[in-house]
CSV table of C-alpha atoms in Angstrom, one decimal:
chain,number,residue,atom,x,y,z
A,1357,MET,CA,-44.3,-35.2,7.9
A,1358,ILE,CA,-44.9,-32.6,11.0
A,1359,GLU,CA,-45.0,-34.3,14.4
A,1360,ARG,CA,-42.6,-32.0,16.5
A,1361,ALA,CA,-42.7,-28.1,16.9
A,1362,VAL,CA,-40.5,-25.5,18.2
A,1363,ILE,CA,-41.8,-22.1,18.9
A,1364,LEU,CA,-39.4,-19.1,18.7
A,1365,SER,CA,-39.9,-15.7,20.1
A,1366,THR,CA,-38.0,-12.9,19.5
A,1367,GLY,CA,-37.5,-9.3,20.8
A,1368,ASP,CA,-35.6,-7.6,23.4
A,1369,GLU,CA,-39.0,-6.3,24.6
A,1370,ILE,CA,-39.8,-9.9,25.8
A,1371,THR,CA,-36.1,-10.9,27.2
A,1372,THR,CA,-36.0,-7.7,29.2
A,1373,GLY,CA,-40.1,-8.4,30.6
A,1374,LYS,CA,-41.4,-5.2,29.2
A,1375,VAL,CA,-43.8,-7.3,27.1
A,1376,VAL,CA,-45.4,-10.4,28.4
A,1377,ASP,CA,-45.1,-13.1,25.6
A,1378,SER,CA,-48.8,-14.0,24.7
A,1379,ASN,CA,-48.0,-15.1,21.4
A,1380,SER,CA,-46.4,-18.4,22.5
A,1381,ASN,CA,-49.2,-19.4,24.9
A,1382,TYR,CA,-51.5,-19.0,21.8
A,1383,ILE,CA,-49.5,-20.9,19.3
A,1384,ALA,CA,-48.9,-23.6,21.9
A,1385,ASP,CA,-52.6,-23.8,22.3
A,1386,ARG,CA,-53.1,-24.1,18.6
A,1387,LEU,CA,-50.9,-26.7,18.0
A,1388,ASN,CA,-51.9,-28.9,21.0
A,1389,GLU,CA,-55.3,-28.8,19.3
A,1390,ILE,CA,-53.9,-30.3,16.3
A,1391,GLY,CA,-51.9,-33.2,18.1
A,1392,VAL,CA,-48.4,-31.7,17.4
A,1393,ASP,CA,-46.0,-32.0,20.1
A,1394,LEU,CA,-44.5,-29.0,21.2
A,1395,VAL,CA,-40.7,-29.7,21.9
A,1396,GLY,CA,-40.0,-26.4,23.8
A,1397,VAL,CA,-40.2,-22.7,23.6
A,1398,ILE,CA,-37.1,-20.5,22.8
A,1399,THR,CA,-36.9,-16.8,23.8
A,1400,VAL,CA,-34.1,-14.8,22.4
A,1401,GLY,CA,-33.1,-11.0,22.2
A,1402,ASP,CA,-32.4,-9.0,18.8
A,1403,VAL,CA,-28.3,-10.1,19.2
A,1404,PRO,CA,-27.4,-11.6,15.6
A,1405,GLU,CA,-25.0,-14.5,17.5
A,1406,ARG,CA,-28.0,-15.2,19.9
A,1407,LEU,CA,-30.6,-15.6,17.3
A,1408,GLU,CA,-28.3,-17.6,14.8
A,1409,TRP,CA,-27.9,-19.9,17.7
A,1410,ALA,CA,-31.4,-20.0,18.6
A,1411,TRP,CA,-32.6,-20.9,14.9
A,1412,ARG,CA,-29.8,-23.4,14.3
A,1413,THR,CA,-31.1,-25.2,17.4
A,1414,ALA,CA,-34.6,-25.0,16.6
A,1415,VAL,CA,-34.4,-26.5,13.1
A,1416,GLN,CA,-32.2,-29.5,14.7
A,1417,MET,CA,-35.2,-30.2,17.0
A,1418,ALA,CA,-38.4,-29.8,15.0
A,1419,ASP,CA,-40.5,-30.5,12.1
A,1420,VAL,CA,-41.7,-26.9,12.2
A,1421,VAL,CA,-40.4,-24.0,13.8
A,1422,ILE,CA,-42.7,-21.1,14.5
A,1423,SER,CA,-41.2,-17.6,15.2
A,1424,THR,CA,-43.1,-14.4,16.0
A,1425,GLY,CA,-41.2,-11.0,15.8
A,1426,GLY,CA,-38.2,-9.6,14.2
A,1427,ILE,CA,-40.0,-8.8,10.8
A,1428,GLY,CA,-40.4,-5.1,11.2
A,1429,PRO,CA,-38.4,-2.2,9.5
A,1430,THR,CA,-36.2,-1.2,11.9
A,1431,THR,CA,-32.5,-2.0,12.3
A,1432,ASP,CA,-32.9,-4.3,15.1
A,1433,ASP,CA,-35.7,-6.9,13.3
A,1434,LEU,CA,-33.1,-9.3,12.3
A,1435,THR,CA,-35.1,-12.6,11.6
A,1436,THR,CA,-35.1,-12.6,7.7
A,1437,GLU,CA,-31.8,-11.9,7.5
A,1438,THR,CA,-30.6,-14.5,10.2
A,1439,ILE,CA,-32.3,-17.3,8.2
A,1440,ALA,CA,-31.1,-16.3,5.1
A,1441,ARG,CA,-27.7,-16.3,6.5
A,1442,ILE,CA,-27.8,-19.9,8.1
A,1443,THR,CA,-29.5,-21.4,5.3
A,1444,GLY,CA,-27.3,-19.8,2.7
A,1445,LYS,CA,-30.1,-18.3,0.7
A,1446,LYS,CA,-30.1,-14.6,-1.0
A,1447,LEU,CA,-33.0,-12.4,-0.4
A,1448,TRP,CA,-35.2,-11.2,-3.1
A,1449,ARG,CA,-38.0,-8.4,-3.2
A,1450,ASP,CA,-41.6,-9.1,-3.5
A,1451,GLU,CA,-43.1,-6.3,-5.4
A,1452,PRO,CA,-46.7,-7.5,-4.6
A,1453,SER,CA,-45.9,-7.1,-1.0
A,1454,VAL,CA,-44.3,-3.5,-1.5
A,1455,GLU,CA,-47.9,-2.4,-3.5
A,1456,HIS,CA,-49.5,-3.9,-0.3
A,1457,MET,CA,-47.5,-1.8,1.9
A,1458,ARG,CA,-48.1,1.4,-0.2
A,1459,ARG,CA,-51.9,0.9,-0.2
A,1460,LEU,CA,-51.9,0.6,3.6
A,1461,PHE,CA,-49.8,3.6,3.9
A,1462,ALA,CA,-52.0,5.6,1.3
A,1463,ALA,CA,-55.2,4.5,3.2
A,1464,LEU,CA,-53.8,6.3,6.3
A,1465,GLY,CA,-53.0,9.5,4.2
A,1466,ARG,CA,-49.0,9.2,5.1
A,1467,PRO,CA,-46.0,8.4,2.7
A,1468,MET,CA,-44.1,5.3,3.4
A,1469,PRO,CA,-40.6,5.6,4.6
A,1470,ASP,CA,-37.9,4.0,2.6
A,1471,ASN,CA,-37.3,1.3,5.3
A,1472,ASN,CA,-40.3,-0.4,5.2
A,1473,LEU,CA,-39.2,-1.9,2.0
A,1474,LYS,CA,-37.1,-4.2,4.1
A,1475,GLN,CA,-40.5,-6.2,4.9
A,1476,ALA,CA,-40.7,-7.1,1.5
A,1477,LEU,CA,-37.4,-9.1,1.6
A,1478,PHE,CA,-37.5,-12.9,1.8
A,1479,PRO,CA,-34.9,-15.6,1.5
A,1480,GLU,CA,-35.1,-17.7,-1.9
A,1481,THR,CA,-37.4,-20.7,-1.9
A,1482,ALA,CA,-39.9,-18.8,0.8
A,1483,GLU,CA,-43.3,-18.8,0.4
A,1484,ILE,CA,-45.2,-15.7,1.3
A,1485,ILE,CA,-47.8,-15.8,4.1
A,1486,GLN,CA,-50.3,-12.8,3.5
A,1487,ASN,CA,-50.7,-10.3,6.3
A,1488,PRO,CA,-54.1,-8.3,5.5
A,1489,LEU,CA,-53.8,-6.4,8.8
A,1490,GLY,CA,-50.2,-4.8,8.9
A,1491,THR,CA,-47.2,-4.3,6.7
A,1492,ALA,CA,-45.1,-7.5,7.5
A,1493,PRO,CA,-45.8,-10.4,5.5
A,1494,GLY,CA,-45.0,-13.9,7.1
A,1495,PHE,CA,-43.3,-16.8,5.2
A,1496,ARG,CA,-42.5,-20.1,5.0
A,1497,MET,CA,-39.7,-22.4,3.9
A,1498,ALA,CA,-38.3,-25.8,4.2
A,1499,VAL,CA,-34.9,-26.1,5.3
A,1500,PRO,CA,-33.3,-29.9,4.7
A,1501,GLN,CA,-31.7,-31.2,7.8
A,1502,SER,CA,-29.6,-34.5,8.2
A,1503,SER,CA,-32.5,-36.8,9.9
A,1504,HIS,CA,-35.4,-34.5,8.8
A,1505,THR,CA,-36.7,-31.7,6.8
A,1506,ALA,CA,-37.6,-28.4,9.2
A,1507,ASN,CA,-40.1,-26.1,8.2
A,1508,LEU,CA,-39.7,-22.5,9.0
A,1509,VAL,CA,-43.0,-20.5,9.7
A,1510,VAL,CA,-42.0,-16.7,10.3
A,1511,LEU,CA,-44.9,-14.5,11.5
A,1512,PRO,CA,-45.2,-10.9,12.9
A,1513,GLY,CA,-45.1,-10.0,16.6
A,1514,VAL,CA,-48.1,-8.1,17.0
A,1515,PRO,CA,-50.8,-10.6,18.2
A,1516,ARG,CA,-53.5,-8.9,16.5
A,1517,GLU,CA,-51.7,-9.8,12.9
A,1518,MET,CA,-50.1,-12.9,14.0
A,1519,LYS,CA,-53.2,-14.7,15.3
A,1520,PRO,CA,-55.3,-14.5,12.2
A,1521,MET,CA,-52.6,-15.5,10.3
A,1522,LEU,CA,-51.6,-18.7,12.0
A,1523,ASP,CA,-55.0,-19.6,12.4
A,1524,GLN,CA,-56.3,-19.1,8.8
A,1525,GLN,CA,-52.9,-19.9,6.9
A,1526,VAL,CA,-50.5,-21.8,9.1
A,1527,ILE,CA,-52.7,-24.2,11.0
A,1528,PRO,CA,-54.6,-25.4,8.1
A,1529,TRP,CA,-51.1,-26.2,6.5
A,1530,ILE,CA,-49.7,-27.8,9.4
A,1531,ARG,CA,-52.8,-30.1,9.8
A,1532,ALA,CA,-52.7,-31.0,6.2
A,1533,ASN,CA,-49.0,-32.0,6.8
A,1534,ARG,CA,-49.2,-34.2,9.8
A,1535,GLY,CA,-49.0,-37.3,7.5
A,1536,SER,CA,-52.1,-38.9,9.3
A,1537,ASP,CA,-55.5,-39.5,8.5
A,1538,LYS,CA,-56.4,-39.2,12.0
A,1539,ILE,CA,-58.3,-36.0,13.4
A,1540,PHE,CA,-58.5,-34.4,16.9
A,1541,ALA,CA,-61.5,-33.5,18.2
A,1542,THR,CA,-61.8,-31.4,21.4
A,1543,GLN,CA,-64.1,-30.3,23.9
A,1544,ILE,CA,-63.0,-27.5,26.5
A,1545,PHE,CA,-64.9,-27.0,29.3
A,1546,GLN,CA,-65.0,-23.7,31.5
A,1547,THR,CA,-65.4,-23.9,35.0
A,1548,PHE,CA,-65.8,-22.1,38.3
A,1549,GLY,CA,-66.2,-22.5,42.0
A,1550,ILE,CA,-63.9,-25.8,42.3
A,1551,SER,CA,-59.9,-25.7,42.4
A,1552,GLU,CA,-58.0,-27.1,39.8
A,1553,SER,CA,-57.1,-30.2,42.4
A,1554,GLY,CA,-60.7,-30.5,43.2
A,1555,LEU,CA,-61.3,-30.8,39.7
A,1556,ASP,CA,-58.7,-33.4,39.0
A,1557,GLU,CA,-60.0,-35.3,41.9
A,1558,ALA,CA,-63.8,-34.8,40.7
A,1559,VAL,CA,-63.0,-36.5,37.4
A,1560,ALA,CA,-60.5,-39.3,38.2
A,1561,GLY,CA,-61.2,-42.4,36.4
A,1562,LEU,CA,-64.1,-40.9,34.5
A,1563,ILE,CA,-61.9,-41.0,31.2
A,1564,ARG,CA,-59.1,-43.8,30.5
A,1565,PRO,CA,-55.8,-43.0,28.8
A,1566,ASP,CA,-56.8,-44.7,25.8
A,1567,GLU,CA,-59.9,-42.9,25.5
A,1568,ALA,CA,-58.8,-39.2,25.1
A,1569,LYS,CA,-56.3,-36.9,26.7
A,1570,VAL,CA,-57.4,-34.9,29.6
A,1571,GLY,CA,-55.8,-31.9,30.5
A,1572,PHE,CA,-56.5,-29.0,33.1
A,1573,ARG,CA,-55.3,-25.0,32.7
A,1574,ALA,CA,-55.7,-22.6,35.5
A,1575,SER,CA,-56.2,-19.2,34.1
A,1576,PHE,CA,-57.5,-17.0,37.3
A,1577,PRO,CA,-60.3,-16.9,38.0
A,1578,GLN,CA,-61.6,-20.2,35.9
A,1579,ILE,CA,-60.6,-23.5,35.7
A,1580,SER,CA,-60.5,-25.0,32.0
A,1581,LEU,CA,-61.1,-28.6,31.4
A,1582,LYS,CA,-59.9,-30.0,27.9
A,1583,VAL,CA,-60.8,-33.5,26.5
A,1584,MET,CA,-59.1,-34.6,23.3
A,1585,VAL,CA,-60.1,-37.3,21.3
A,1586,GLU,CA,-57.4,-38.9,18.4
A,1587,ASP,CA,-59.3,-41.0,15.9
A,1588,TYR,CA,-60.7,-41.0,12.1
A,1589,PRO,CA,-63.3,-38.9,11.1
A,1590,GLY,CA,-66.6,-39.6,12.5
A,1591,ALA,CA,-65.4,-41.8,15.1
A,1592,ALA,CA,-63.3,-39.2,16.8
A,1593,GLU,CA,-66.6,-36.9,17.0
A,1594,LYS,CA,-68.9,-40.0,18.3
A,1595,ARG,CA,-66.4,-40.7,20.9
A,1596,LEU,CA,-66.1,-37.2,22.1
A,1597,ALA,CA,-69.8,-36.6,22.4
A,1598,GLU,CA,-70.0,-39.8,24.8
A,1599,LEU,CA,-67.0,-38.4,27.0
A,1600,SER,CA,-68.3,-35.1,27.3
A,1601,GLU,CA,-71.9,-36.2,28.4
A,1602,ARG,CA,-69.8,-38.0,31.3
A,1603,VAL,CA,-67.9,-34.8,32.2
A,1604,ARG,CA,-71.3,-33.0,32.3
A,1605,ASP,CA,-72.8,-35.8,34.4
A,1606,ARG,CA,-69.9,-35.6,37.0
A,1607,VAL,CA,-69.1,-31.8,37.2
A,1608,GLY,CA,-72.0,-30.1,35.5
A,1609,SER,CA,-73.0,-27.9,38.2
A,1610,TYR,CA,-69.6,-26.4,38.0
A,1611,ILE,CA,-69.3,-25.9,34.2
A,1612,TYR,CA,-70.4,-22.2,33.3
A,1613,ALA,CA,-69.5,-22.7,29.4
A,1614,GLU,CA,-68.2,-24.8,26.8
A,1615,GLY,CA,-65.8,-23.7,24.0
A,1616,ASP,CA,-63.8,-20.3,24.7
A,1617,SER,CA,-66.7,-18.3,26.0
A,1618,THR,CA,-66.0,-15.9,29.1
A,1619,MET,CA,-68.1,-15.6,32.0
A,1620,GLU,CA,-69.1,-12.1,30.8
A,1621,GLU,CA,-69.9,-13.4,27.4
A,1622,VAL,CA,-72.2,-16.1,28.8
A,1623,VAL,CA,-74.2,-13.5,31.2
A,1624,ALA,CA,-74.4,-11.0,28.2
A,1625,LYS,CA,-76.1,-13.8,26.3
A,1626,LEU,CA,-78.4,-15.1,29.0
A,1627,LEU,CA,-79.6,-11.6,29.9
A,1628,THR,CA,-80.0,-10.8,26.3
A,1629,GLN,CA,-82.1,-14.0,25.6
A,1630,ASN,CA,-84.5,-13.1,28.7
A,1631,ARG,CA,-84.7,-9.7,28.2
A,1632,LEU,CA,-83.7,-9.0,31.4
A,1633,LYS,CA,-82.1,-5.4,32.1
A,1634,LEU,CA,-79.2,-5.1,34.5
A,1635,ALA,CA,-78.1,-2.3,36.8
A,1636,VAL,CA,-74.9,-3.1,38.9
A,1637,ALA,CA,-74.0,-1.2,42.3
A,1638,GLU,CA,-70.2,-1.5,42.9
A,1639,SER,CA,-67.8,-0.5,45.9
A,1640,CYS,CA,-64.8,-2.5,46.4
A,1641,THR,CA,-64.6,-3.6,42.5
A,1642,GLY,CA,-64.7,0.0,41.6
A,1643,GLY,CA,-66.4,-0.6,38.3
A,1644,LEU,CA,-65.2,-3.8,37.1
A,1645,ILE,CA,-68.3,-5.8,36.7
A,1646,GLY,CA,-69.6,-3.1,34.5
A,1647,HIS,CA,-66.3,-2.7,32.6
A,1648,ARG,CA,-66.2,-6.6,31.8
A,1649,LEU,CA,-70.0,-6.4,30.7
A,1650,THR,CA,-69.5,-3.5,28.4
A,1651,ASN,CA,-66.7,-5.5,26.7
A,1652,VAL,CA,-69.3,-7.7,25.1
A,1653,PRO,CA,-70.5,-6.3,22.0
A,1654,GLY,CA,-74.2,-5.4,22.2
A,1655,SER,CA,-74.3,-4.9,25.8
A,1656,SER,CA,-76.7,-1.8,25.5
A,1657,ALA,CA,-79.2,-4.8,24.9
A,1658,PHE,CA,-79.3,-5.5,28.6
A,1659,PHE,CA,-77.2,-3.2,30.5
A,1660,ILE,CA,-78.6,0.2,32.1
A,1661,GLY,CA,-75.8,1.5,34.3
A,1662,ASP,CA,-73.4,1.0,36.9
A,1663,PHE,CA,-73.5,2.9,40.3
A,1664,VAL,CA,-69.7,3.2,41.6
A,1665,THR,CA,-70.4,4.4,44.9
A,1666,TYR,CA,-66.8,3.9,46.7
A,1667,SER,CA,-67.6,6.3,49.7
A,1668,ASN,CA,-70.4,5.6,52.3
A,1669,GLU,CA,-71.8,9.3,51.5
A,1670,MET,CA,-72.4,8.0,48.0
A,1671,LYS,CA,-73.9,4.7,48.8
A,1672,CYS,CA,-76.3,6.8,50.8
A,1673,GLU,CA,-76.7,9.7,48.2
A,1674,LEU,CA,-76.9,7.5,45.0
A,1675,LEU,CA,-78.2,4.3,46.1
A,1676,GLY,CA,-80.3,5.2,49.1
A,1677,VAL,CA,-78.4,3.4,52.0
A,1678,SER,CA,-79.4,3.9,55.2
A,1679,GLU,CA,-77.1,5.7,57.8
A,1680,SER,CA,-78.8,3.5,60.0
A,1681,THR,CA,-77.5,0.2,58.2
A,1682,LEU,CA,-74.1,1.8,57.7
A,1683,LYS,CA,-74.0,2.6,61.4
A,1684,ASP,CA,-74.8,-0.7,62.8
A,1685,TYR,CA,-73.7,-3.2,60.2
A,1686,GLY,CA,-70.8,-1.2,58.1
A,1687,ALA,CA,-70.3,-0.7,54.4
A,1688,VAL,CA,-68.8,-4.3,54.4
A,1689,SER,CA,-71.8,-6.2,55.4
A,1690,GLU,CA,-75.0,-8.2,53.8
A,1691,GLN,CA,-77.7,-5.6,54.7
A,1692,CYS,CA,-75.6,-2.8,53.3
A,1693,VAL,CA,-75.1,-4.7,50.0
A,1694,LEU,CA,-78.8,-5.7,49.8
A,1695,GLU,CA,-79.7,-2.0,50.0
A,1696,MET,CA,-77.0,-1.0,47.3
A,1697,ALA,CA,-78.5,-3.5,45.0
A,1698,ALA,CA,-82.4,-2.7,46.1
A,1699,GLY,CA,-81.4,1.2,45.3
A,1700,ALA,CA,-79.5,0.6,42.1
A,1701,ARG,CA,-82.6,-1.9,40.6
A,1702,ALA,CA,-85.1,0.9,41.6
A,1703,ARG,CA,-83.1,3.9,40.6
A,1704,ALA,CA,-82.2,2.5,36.9
A,1705,ARG,CA,-85.8,0.6,36.5
A,1706,ALA,CA,-83.8,-2.6,36.1
A,1707,ASP,CA,-85.2,-6.4,36.2
A,1708,VAL,CA,-82.1,-7.4,38.2
A,1709,ALA,CA,-79.1,-5.9,40.2
A,1710,VAL,CA,-75.8,-7.2,41.7
A,1711,ALA,CA,-73.8,-5.3,44.2
A,1712,THR,CA,-70.4,-5.3,45.9
A,1713,SER,CA,-68.6,-4.3,48.8
A,1714,GLY,CA,-65.4,-5.6,50.6
A,1715,VAL,CA,-61.8,-4.8,51.9
A,1716,ALA,CA,-59.5,-5.4,48.7
A,1717,GLY,CA,-56.6,-4.7,50.4
A,1718,PRO,CA,-53.6,-4.6,50.9
A,1719,GLU,CA,-54.8,-2.5,53.9
A,1720,GLY,CA,-57.8,-1.4,55.6
A,1721,GLY,CA,-58.4,-5.1,57.3
A,1722,THR,CA,-59.8,-5.3,60.7
A,1723,PRO,CA,-60.2,-8.5,63.1
A,1724,GLU,CA,-64.1,-8.5,62.2
A,1725,HIS,CA,-63.6,-7.5,58.4
A,1726,PRO,CA,-59.7,-9.1,57.4
A,1727,VAL,CA,-58.6,-8.1,53.9
A,1728,GLY,CA,-60.6,-10.1,51.3
A,1729,THR,CA,-63.8,-10.0,53.0
A,1730,VAL,CA,-66.6,-9.2,50.4
A,1731,CYS,CA,-70.2,-9.0,50.4
A,1732,ILE,CA,-72.2,-9.5,47.5
A,1733,ALA,CA,-75.9,-9.1,46.9
A,1734,LEU,CA,-78.4,-10.0,44.1
A,1735,VAL,CA,-82.2,-8.4,44.0
A,1736,ALA,CA,-84.8,-9.1,41.4
A,1737,ASP,CA,-88.2,-9.9,41.5
A,1738,GLY,CA,-88.9,-12.5,44.5
A,1739,VAL,CA,-85.2,-12.4,44.9
A,1740,LYS,CA,-83.0,-10.9,47.8
A,1741,ALA,CA,-79.9,-12.8,48.4
A,1742,ALA,CA,-76.7,-11.6,49.9
A,1743,ARG,CA,-73.6,-13.6,51.1
A,1744,ARG,CA,-70.3,-12.7,52.6
A,1745,HIS,CA,-67.2,-14.0,51.5
A,1746,GLN,CA,-63.4,-14.4,52.3
A,1747,MET,CA,-61.3,-14.1,49.3
A,1748,ARG,CA,-57.7,-14.8,49.1
A,1749,GLY,CA,-54.8,-13.1,47.2
A,1750,ASN,CA,-53.9,-9.7,46.1
A,1751,ARG,CA,-55.8,-6.4,45.4
A,1752,ASP,CA,-56.4,-7.3,41.7
A,1753,TRP,CA,-57.1,-10.8,42.2
A,1754,ILE,CA,-59.7,-10.2,45.0
A,1755,LYS,CA,-61.6,-7.6,42.7
A,1756,LEU,CA,-61.6,-9.9,39.7
A,1757,LEU,CA,-62.8,-13.1,41.8
A,1758,THR,CA,-65.4,-10.7,43.4
A,1759,SER,CA,-66.6,-9.6,39.9
A,1760,GLN,CA,-66.6,-13.4,38.9
A,1761,VAL,CA,-68.7,-14.5,41.6
A,1762,ALA,CA,-71.3,-11.6,40.9
A,1763,LEU,CA,-71.3,-12.4,37.4
A,1764,ASP,CA,-71.9,-15.9,38.1
A,1765,TRP,CA,-74.9,-15.1,40.4
A,1766,LEU,CA,-76.4,-13.3,37.2
A,1767,ARG,CA,-75.5,-16.4,35.3
A,1768,ARG,CA,-77.5,-18.6,37.8
A,1769,HIS,CA,-80.4,-16.2,38.0
A,1770,ALA,CA,-81.0,-16.1,34.5
A,1771,LEU,CA,-80.9,-19.9,34.3
A,1772,GLY,CA,-83.4,-20.2,37.3
A,1773,LEU,CA,-80.5,-22.1,39.3
A,1774,PRO,CA,-79.8,-21.5,43.0
A,1775,LEU,CA,-77.3,-19.3,43.6
A,1776,ALA,CA,-74.1,-21.2,44.4
A,1777,GLU,CA,-72.9,-22.0,47.9
A,1778,SER,CA,-69.1,-22.4,47.1
A,1779,VAL,CA,-66.7,-23.9,49.5
A,1780,LEU,CA,-63.8,-21.9,48.2
A,1781,PHE,CA,-65.2,-18.5,49.0
A,1782,ARG,CA,-68.0,-18.8,51.6
A,1783,ARG,CA,-67.2,-17.4,54.7
């Protein structure tokens, strides 16, 4: 029965800070969704004695240990041989894995180096976890301990390979071996325009601890609210639906999506459904709004273009912002962004346009326009709106937050909702 887990993340690139360990966050989320208690995360470099300590510690603490990294072809990839040593198992070579590797290299028109054969070695009793996207298969094996059986799950460190292997092969296996007929039903609400503490306060007392587990995750610039119900099939889904409706009634004005959708994905879907063509005019955000939207597949259905007019001269020449507006009000003004949006919409022959201009810092602020001062505008048929905001944070945060507000305005416009008067950002 699998109830407790440890994540083991290996690699000098992680312990030296050269690579961010996103794998552990992803695995932790998936374990939480199926009700497995995460005891801890161990991060260790490519040093044999440290790896051995990490594995011996992990198997004593958990029913399942999920590791990422250390199964590549190079000499510093030591996970498989470390497991063989601490479990007293011999290594064997899986010929189908060898053939899979050869086919991958042949498809690239390259000969396979002999050191890749190392990736086809597995400890005795191990069950192979197929890797359809790479040369390093994973494996799973049970290791009896004095008080329990520790199940070792070894996966590659490359996220694009690890994630589908985890989701398609490992999580279903863990779920089937939890030892309970109960299931976990989860609903995630993505919110924007309210702080984490404000959201916590807003839903306080809404759901009792015996009804569901409520959790929050701040992932700038949005806050996620998760409701998780444990019950038998049918009852869990019914109770989750009832509790989700309570959440919508209480904080629905801040919810922009349910599930894992990003703000740009929501906006893209709405603009496409409403057949609205969009143009963007950006100054302080430097093309970030356009970048986020064009990351969504199918964005050509609604996105016409992005005018990145960083200088005042470009604002005048490309967008038709009047020199008198810049002289009287400045580039960081509601008047300027309104003309930027109107100019972008007219030149692109779009249905709707948004514009941004501001002081992202860390320098350039004045008493009248301190760092973080941002103006945003939206122009469409019958709509001309502009607001001045005071953002906080470093340059990257200010740019990202400004793009999020602009996207939220587009979302609200497409839904026929009033533009938000946020108490967090309005100056």
